[in-house]
Backbone as XML, in Angstrom:
<?xml version="1.0"?>
<chain id="A" units="angstrom">
  <residue number="1" name="UNK">
    <atom name="N" x="111.884" y="88.843" z="123.940"/>
    <atom name="CA" x="110.996" y="89.824" z="123.125"/>
    <atom name="C" x="110.520" y="88.915" z="121.570"/>
  </residue>
  <residue number="2" name="UNK">
    <atom name="N" x="109.850" y="88.875" z="121.154"/>
    <atom name="CA" x="109.084" y="88.264" z="119.498"/>
    <atom name="C" x="108.807" y="89.489" z="118.969"/>
  </residue>
  <residue number="3" name="UNK">
    <atom name="N" x="109.070" y="89.176" z="117.651"/>
    <atom name="CA" x="108.552" y="89.862" z="116.446"/>
    <atom name="C" x="107.522" y="89.315" z="115.927"/>
  </residue>
  <residue number="4" name="UNK">
    <atom name="N" x="106.169" y="89.587" z="115.748"/>
    <atom name="CA" x="104.965" y="89.210" z="115.104"/>
    <atom name="C" x="104.854" y="90.061" z="113.901"/>
  </residue>
  <residue number="5" name="UNK">
    <atom name="N" x="104.701" y="89.284" z="112.539"/>
    <atom name="CA" x="104.563" y="89.952" z="111.059"/>
    <atom name="C" x="103.288" y="89.658" z="110.993"/>
  </residue>
  <residue number="6" name="UNK">
    <atom name="N" x="102.296" y="90.424" z="110.454"/>
    <atom name="CA" x="101.316" y="90.295" z="109.943"/>
    <atom name="C" x="101.417" y="90.876" z="108.298"/>
  </residue>
  <residue number="7" name="UNK">
    <atom name="N" x="100.840" y="90.137" z="107.278"/>
    <atom name="CA" x="100.405" y="90.392" z="106.145"/>
    <atom name="C" x="99.268" y="90.382" z="105.751"/>
  </residue>
  <residue number="8" name="UNK">
    <atom name="N" x="98.526" y="91.833" z="105.323"/>
    <atom name="CA" x="97.103" y="92.246" z="105.364"/>
    <atom name="C" x="97.048" y="92.753" z="103.755"/>
  </residue>
  <residue number="9" name="UNK">
    <atom name="N" x="98.157" y="92.521" z="102.983"/>
    <atom name="CA" x="98.316" y="93.351" z="101.730"/>
    <atom name="C" x="96.944" y="93.115" z="100.607"/>
  </residue>
  <residue number="10" name="UNK">
    <atom name="N" x="96.241" y="93.426" z="100.306"/>
    <atom name="CA" x="94.931" y="93.149" z="99.585"/>
    <atom name="C" x="93.887" y="93.410" z="100.528"/>
  </residue>
  <residue number="11" name="UNK">
    <atom name="N" x="94.076" y="93.643" z="101.641"/>
    <atom name="CA" x="93.016" y="93.131" z="102.766"/>
    <atom name="C" x="92.220" y="94.758" z="102.804"/>
  </residue>
  <residue number="12" name="UNK">
    <atom name="N" x="90.909" y="95.031" z="103.036"/>
    <atom name="CA" x="90.411" y="96.444" z="103.105"/>
    <atom name="C" x="89.968" y="96.472" z="104.540"/>
  </residue>
  <residue number="13" name="UNK">
    <atom name="N" x="89.525" y="97.463" z="104.934"/>
    <atom name="CA" x="88.918" y="97.494" z="106.747"/>
    <atom name="C" x="87.574" y="96.593" z="106.575"/>
  </residue>
  <residue number="14" name="UNK">
    <atom name="N" x="87.414" y="95.971" z="107.755"/>
    <atom name="CA" x="88.261" y="96.310" z="109.003"/>
    <atom name="C" x="89.508" y="95.439" z="109.236"/>
  </residue>
  <residue number="15" name="UNK">
    <atom name="N" x="89.537" y="94.223" z="107.982"/>
    <atom name="CA" x="90.579" y="93.429" z="108.326"/>
    <atom name="C" x="92.062" y="93.713" z="108.952"/>
  </residue>
  <residue number="16" name="UNK">
    <atom name="N" x="92.319" y="94.503" z="108.536"/>
    <atom name="CA" x="93.994" y="94.947" z="109.126"/>
    <atom name="C" x="93.791" y="95.338" z="110.005"/>
  </residue>
  <residue number="17" name="UNK">
    <atom name="N" x="92.946" y="96.072" z="110.874"/>
    <atom name="CA" x="92.891" y="96.638" z="112.209"/>
    <atom name="C" x="92.611" y="95.131" z="113.564"/>
  </residue>
  <residue number="18" name="UNK">
    <atom name="N" x="91.558" y="94.267" z="112.422"/>
    <atom name="CA" x="91.141" y="93.382" z="113.578"/>
    <atom name="C" x="92.575" y="92.065" z="113.849"/>
  </residue>
  <residue number="19" name="UNK">
    <atom name="N" x="93.129" y="92.262" z="112.423"/>
    <atom name="CA" x="93.959" y="91.376" z="112.557"/>
    <atom name="C" x="95.390" y="91.516" z="113.754"/>
  </residue>
  <residue number="20" name="UNK">
    <atom name="N" x="95.942" y="93.145" z="113.318"/>
    <atom name="CA" x="96.567" y="93.682" z="114.421"/>
    <atom name="C" x="95.810" y="93.604" z="116.037"/>
  </residue>
  <residue number="21" name="UNK">
    <atom name="N" x="94.495" y="94.063" z="116.045"/>
    <atom name="CA" x="94.169" y="94.049" z="117.506"/>
    <atom name="C" x="94.530" y="92.244" z="118.346"/>
  </residue>
  <residue number="22" name="UNK">
    <atom name="N" x="94.210" y="91.129" z="117.111"/>
    <atom name="CA" x="94.355" y="89.901" z="117.215"/>
    <atom name="C" x="95.563" y="89.679" z="118.068"/>
  </residue>
  <residue number="23" name="UNK">
    <atom name="N" x="96.875" y="90.314" z="117.168"/>
    <atom name="CA" x="98.369" y="89.659" z="117.624"/>
    <atom name="C" x="98.796" y="90.785" z="118.662"/>
  </residue>
  <residue number="24" name="UNK">
    <atom name="N" x="97.690" y="91.947" z="119.121"/>
    <atom name="CA" x="98.289" y="92.567" z="120.161"/>
    <atom name="C" x="97.937" y="91.703" z="121.194"/>
  </residue>
  <residue number="25" name="UNK">
    <atom name="N" x="96.968" y="91.233" z="121.169"/>
    <atom name="CA" x="96.465" y="90.424" z="122.562"/>
    <atom name="C" x="97.308" y="88.997" z="123.046"/>
  </residue>
  <residue number="26" name="UNK">
    <atom name="N" x="97.760" y="88.608" z="121.572"/>
    <atom name="CA" x="98.545" y="87.466" z="121.914"/>
    <atom name="C" x="100.027" y="87.928" z="122.377"/>
  </residue>
  <residue number="27" name="UNK">
    <atom name="N" x="100.516" y="89.001" z="121.943"/>
    <atom name="CA" x="101.863" y="89.547" z="122.410"/>
    <atom name="C" x="102.108" y="89.471" z="123.644"/>
  </residue>
  <residue number="28" name="UNK">
    <atom name="N" x="103.441" y="89.816" z="124.310"/>
    <atom name="CA" x="103.723" y="89.865" z="124.938"/>
    <atom name="C" x="104.435" y="91.163" z="125.847"/>
  </residue>
  <residue number="29" name="UNK">
    <atom name="N" x="104.381" y="92.147" z="126.834"/>
    <atom name="CA" x="104.751" y="93.283" z="126.790"/>
    <atom name="C" x="106.328" y="93.460" z="126.062"/>
  </residue>
  <residue number="30" name="UNK">
    <atom name="N" x="106.492" y="94.209" z="125.567"/>
    <atom name="CA" x="107.727" y="94.147" z="125.061"/>
    <atom name="C" x="107.867" y="94.055" z="123.293"/>
  </residue>
  <residue number="31" name="UNK">
    <atom name="N" x="107.234" y="92.928" z="123.141"/>
    <atom name="CA" x="107.193" y="92.383" z="121.741"/>
    <atom name="C" x="106.776" y="93.134" z="120.656"/>
  </residue>
  <residue number="32" name="UNK">
    <atom name="N" x="107.024" y="93.218" z="119.604"/>
    <atom name="CA" x="106.924" y="94.596" z="118.399"/>
    <atom name="C" x="105.919" y="93.278" z="117.540"/>
  </residue>
  <residue number="33" name="UNK">
    <atom name="N" x="104.663" y="94.149" z="117.278"/>
    <atom name="CA" x="104.268" y="93.654" z="115.982"/>
    <atom name="C" x="104.421" y="94.477" z="114.625"/>
  </residue>
  <residue number="34" name="UNK">
    <atom name="N" x="104.412" y="93.971" z="113.619"/>
    <atom name="CA" x="104.919" y="94.435" z="112.646"/>
    <atom name="C" x="103.943" y="94.242" z="111.272"/>
  </residue>
  <residue number="35" name="UNK">
    <atom name="N" x="103.133" y="95.053" z="110.892"/>
    <atom name="CA" x="101.860" y="94.795" z="109.911"/>
    <atom name="C" x="102.193" y="95.762" z="108.447"/>
  </residue>
  <residue number="36" name="UNK">
    <atom name="N" x="102.114" y="95.108" z="107.632"/>
    <atom name="CA" x="102.396" y="95.126" z="106.303"/>
    <atom name="C" x="101.006" y="95.237" z="105.220"/>
  </residue>
  <residue number="37" name="UNK">
    <atom name="N" x="100.475" y="96.088" z="104.788"/>
    <atom name="CA" x="99.215" y="96.346" z="103.767"/>
    <atom name="C" x="99.355" y="97.344" z="102.567"/>
  </residue>
  <residue number="38" name="UNK">
    <atom name="N" x="98.096" y="97.516" z="102.279"/>
    <atom name="CA" x="97.777" y="98.065" z="101.137"/>
    <atom name="C" x="97.078" y="98.949" z="100.978"/>
  </residue>
  <residue number="39" name="UNK">
    <atom name="N" x="95.918" y="99.057" z="102.136"/>
    <atom name="CA" x="94.720" y="99.719" z="102.170"/>
    <atom name="C" x="95.088" y="101.045" z="102.761"/>
  </residue>
  <residue number="40" name="UNK">
    <atom name="N" x="94.827" y="102.211" z="102.284"/>
    <atom name="CA" x="95.257" y="103.498" z="102.619"/>
    <atom name="C" x="95.028" y="104.119" z="104.112"/>
  </residue>
  <residue number="41" name="UNK">
    <atom name="N" x="93.131" y="103.327" z="104.228"/>
    <atom name="CA" x="92.521" y="104.172" z="105.321"/>
    <atom name="C" x="93.203" y="103.310" z="106.452"/>
  </residue>
  <residue number="42" name="UNK">
    <atom name="N" x="93.452" y="101.770" z="106.623"/>
    <atom name="CA" x="94.012" y="101.315" z="107.381"/>
    <atom name="C" x="95.332" y="102.016" z="107.855"/>
  </residue>
  <residue number="43" name="UNK">
    <atom name="N" x="96.110" y="102.470" z="106.974"/>
    <atom name="CA" x="97.469" y="103.237" z="107.397"/>
    <atom name="C" x="97.096" y="103.942" z="108.487"/>
  </residue>
  <residue number="44" name="UNK">
    <atom name="N" x="96.096" y="104.829" z="108.219"/>
    <atom name="CA" x="95.421" y="105.563" z="109.338"/>
    <atom name="C" x="95.188" y="105.449" z="110.747"/>
  </residue>
  <residue number="45" name="UNK">
    <atom name="N" x="94.147" y="104.326" z="110.433"/>
    <atom name="CA" x="93.329" y="103.615" z="111.618"/>
    <atom name="C" x="94.203" y="102.971" z="112.535"/>
  </residue>
  <residue number="46" name="UNK">
    <atom name="N" x="95.327" y="102.024" z="111.918"/>
    <atom name="CA" x="96.122" y="101.534" z="112.978"/>
    <atom name="C" x="96.833" y="102.371" z="114.031"/>
  </residue>
  <residue number="47" name="UNK">
    <atom name="N" x="97.659" y="103.113" z="113.351"/>
    <atom name="CA" x="98.335" y="104.270" z="114.569"/>
    <atom name="C" x="97.579" y="105.059" z="115.543"/>
  </residue>
  <residue number="48" name="UNK">
    <atom name="N" x="95.898" y="105.058" z="115.029"/>
    <atom name="CA" x="94.720" y="105.488" z="115.988"/>
    <atom name="C" x="94.590" y="104.863" z="117.076"/>
  </residue>
  <residue number="49" name="UNK">
    <atom name="N" x="94.859" y="103.494" z="116.551"/>
    <atom name="CA" x="93.634" y="102.597" z="117.481"/>
    <atom name="C" x="95.443" y="102.073" z="118.645"/>
  </residue>
  <residue number="50" name="UNK">
    <atom name="N" x="96.748" y="102.109" z="117.736"/>
    <atom name="CA" x="97.400" y="101.827" z="118.598"/>
    <atom name="C" x="97.773" y="103.335" z="119.765"/>
  </residue>
  <residue number="51" name="UNK">
    <atom name="N" x="97.416" y="104.289" z="119.519"/>
    <atom name="CA" x="97.858" y="105.585" z="120.392"/>
    <atom name="C" x="96.584" y="105.313" z="121.481"/>
  </residue>
  <residue number="52" name="UNK">
    <atom name="N" x="95.536" y="104.798" z="120.836"/>
    <atom name="CA" x="94.048" y="104.968" z="122.070"/>
    <atom name="C" x="94.280" y="103.809" z="122.883"/>
  </residue>
  <residue number="53" name="UNK">
    <atom name="N" x="95.392" y="102.777" z="122.692"/>
    <atom name="CA" x="95.318" y="101.402" z="123.634"/>
    <atom name="C" x="96.379" y="101.820" z="124.467"/>
  </residue>
  <residue number="54" name="UNK">
    <atom name="N" x="97.643" y="102.915" z="124.087"/>
    <atom name="CA" x="98.313" y="103.176" z="124.857"/>
    <atom name="C" x="99.638" y="102.645" z="124.640"/>
  </residue>
  <residue number="55" name="UNK">
    <atom name="N" x="99.765" y="102.428" z="123.363"/>
    <atom name="CA" x="100.816" y="101.562" z="123.145"/>
    <atom name="C" x="102.172" y="102.418" z="122.350"/>
  </residue>
  <residue number="56" name="UNK">
    <atom name="N" x="103.476" y="101.555" z="121.784"/>
    <atom name="CA" x="104.038" y="102.617" z="121.109"/>
    <atom name="C" x="104.152" y="102.356" z="119.646"/>
  </residue>
  <residue number="57" name="UNK">
    <atom name="N" x="104.285" y="103.460" z="118.984"/>
    <atom name="CA" x="104.089" y="103.396" z="117.646"/>
    <atom name="C" x="105.436" y="103.455" z="117.072"/>
  </residue>
  <residue number="58" name="UNK">
    <atom name="N" x="106.265" y="102.412" z="116.614"/>
    <atom name="CA" x="107.680" y="102.583" z="116.676"/>
    <atom name="C" x="108.317" y="103.291" z="115.335"/>
  </residue>
  <residue number="59" name="UNK">
    <atom name="N" x="107.160" y="102.637" z="114.118"/>
    <atom name="CA" x="107.847" y="103.375" z="112.739"/>
    <atom name="C" x="106.289" y="103.220" z="111.690"/>
  </residue>
  <residue number="60" name="UNK">
    <atom name="N" x="106.145" y="104.284" z="110.932"/>
    <atom name="CA" x="105.226" y="104.022" z="109.793"/>
    <atom name="C" x="106.114" y="104.628" z="108.510"/>
  </residue>
  <residue number="61" name="UNK">
    <atom name="N" x="106.237" y="103.503" z="107.929"/>
    <atom name="CA" x="106.812" y="103.777" z="106.403"/>
    <atom name="C" x="106.273" y="103.020" z="105.168"/>
  </residue>
  <residue number="62" name="UNK">
    <atom name="N" x="106.416" y="103.881" z="104.139"/>
    <atom name="CA" x="105.721" y="103.122" z="102.670"/>
    <atom name="C" x="106.505" y="103.546" z="101.292"/>
  </residue>
  <residue number="63" name="UNK">
    <atom name="N" x="106.202" y="102.258" z="101.134"/>
    <atom name="CA" x="107.248" y="102.660" z="99.593"/>
    <atom name="C" x="106.231" y="101.567" z="98.821"/>
  </residue>
  <residue number="64" name="UNK">
    <atom name="N" x="105.990" y="102.462" z="97.455"/>
    <atom name="CA" x="105.425" y="101.741" z="96.290"/>
    <atom name="C" x="104.109" y="101.319" z="96.454"/>
  </residue>
  <residue number="65" name="UNK">
    <atom name="N" x="103.350" y="102.360" z="97.865"/>
    <atom name="CA" x="102.043" y="101.581" z="97.793"/>
    <atom name="C" x="101.815" y="100.737" z="98.613"/>
  </residue>
  <residue number="66" name="UNK">
    <atom name="N" x="102.647" y="100.277" z="99.574"/>
    <atom name="CA" x="102.894" y="99.206" z="100.483"/>
    <atom name="C" x="103.289" y="99.723" z="101.884"/>
  </residue>
  <residue number="67" name="UNK">
    <atom name="N" x="102.622" y="99.989" z="102.932"/>
    <atom name="CA" x="103.272" y="100.482" z="104.092"/>
    <atom name="C" x="103.503" y="99.458" z="105.028"/>
  </residue>
  <residue number="68" name="UNK">
    <atom name="N" x="104.205" y="99.726" z="106.058"/>
    <atom name="CA" x="104.671" y="98.927" z="107.170"/>
    <atom name="C" x="104.673" y="99.919" z="108.402"/>
  </residue>
  <residue number="69" name="UNK">
    <atom name="N" x="103.674" y="98.787" z="109.474"/>
    <atom name="CA" x="103.610" y="99.703" z="110.774"/>
    <atom name="C" x="104.216" y="98.753" z="111.534"/>
  </residue>
  <residue number="70" name="UNK">
    <atom name="N" x="105.234" y="99.597" z="112.541"/>
    <atom name="CA" x="105.758" y="98.911" z="113.817"/>
    <atom name="C" x="105.093" y="99.100" z="114.970"/>
  </residue>
  <residue number="71" name="UNK">
    <atom name="N" x="104.691" y="98.129" z="116.162"/>
    <atom name="CA" x="104.016" y="98.629" z="117.191"/>
    <atom name="C" x="104.786" y="97.687" z="118.316"/>
  </residue>
  <residue number="72" name="UNK">
    <atom name="N" x="105.176" y="98.912" z="119.194"/>
    <atom name="CA" x="105.785" y="97.720" z="120.441"/>
    <atom name="C" x="104.541" y="97.578" z="121.473"/>
  </residue>
  <residue number="73" name="UNK">
    <atom name="N" x="104.695" y="96.163" z="122.027"/>
    <atom name="CA" x="103.324" y="95.961" z="122.693"/>
    <atom name="C" x="103.643" y="96.526" z="124.332"/>
  </residue>
</chain>
């Protein structure tokens, strides 16, 4: 099981979601994709996309304007 980290801090839509989708395509079942960013709309869009894809949203946390989302493929 691998952990793939993506840093999209400072990027705005649609870049964070596009990068997450790329990482999820490369990931194997059971892998964890962790994305870190600052764009507030992406913090809402990424979990919705994860749900639509039928994947597991492990965690969403935010501290000082920087959010981190963990997804299990």
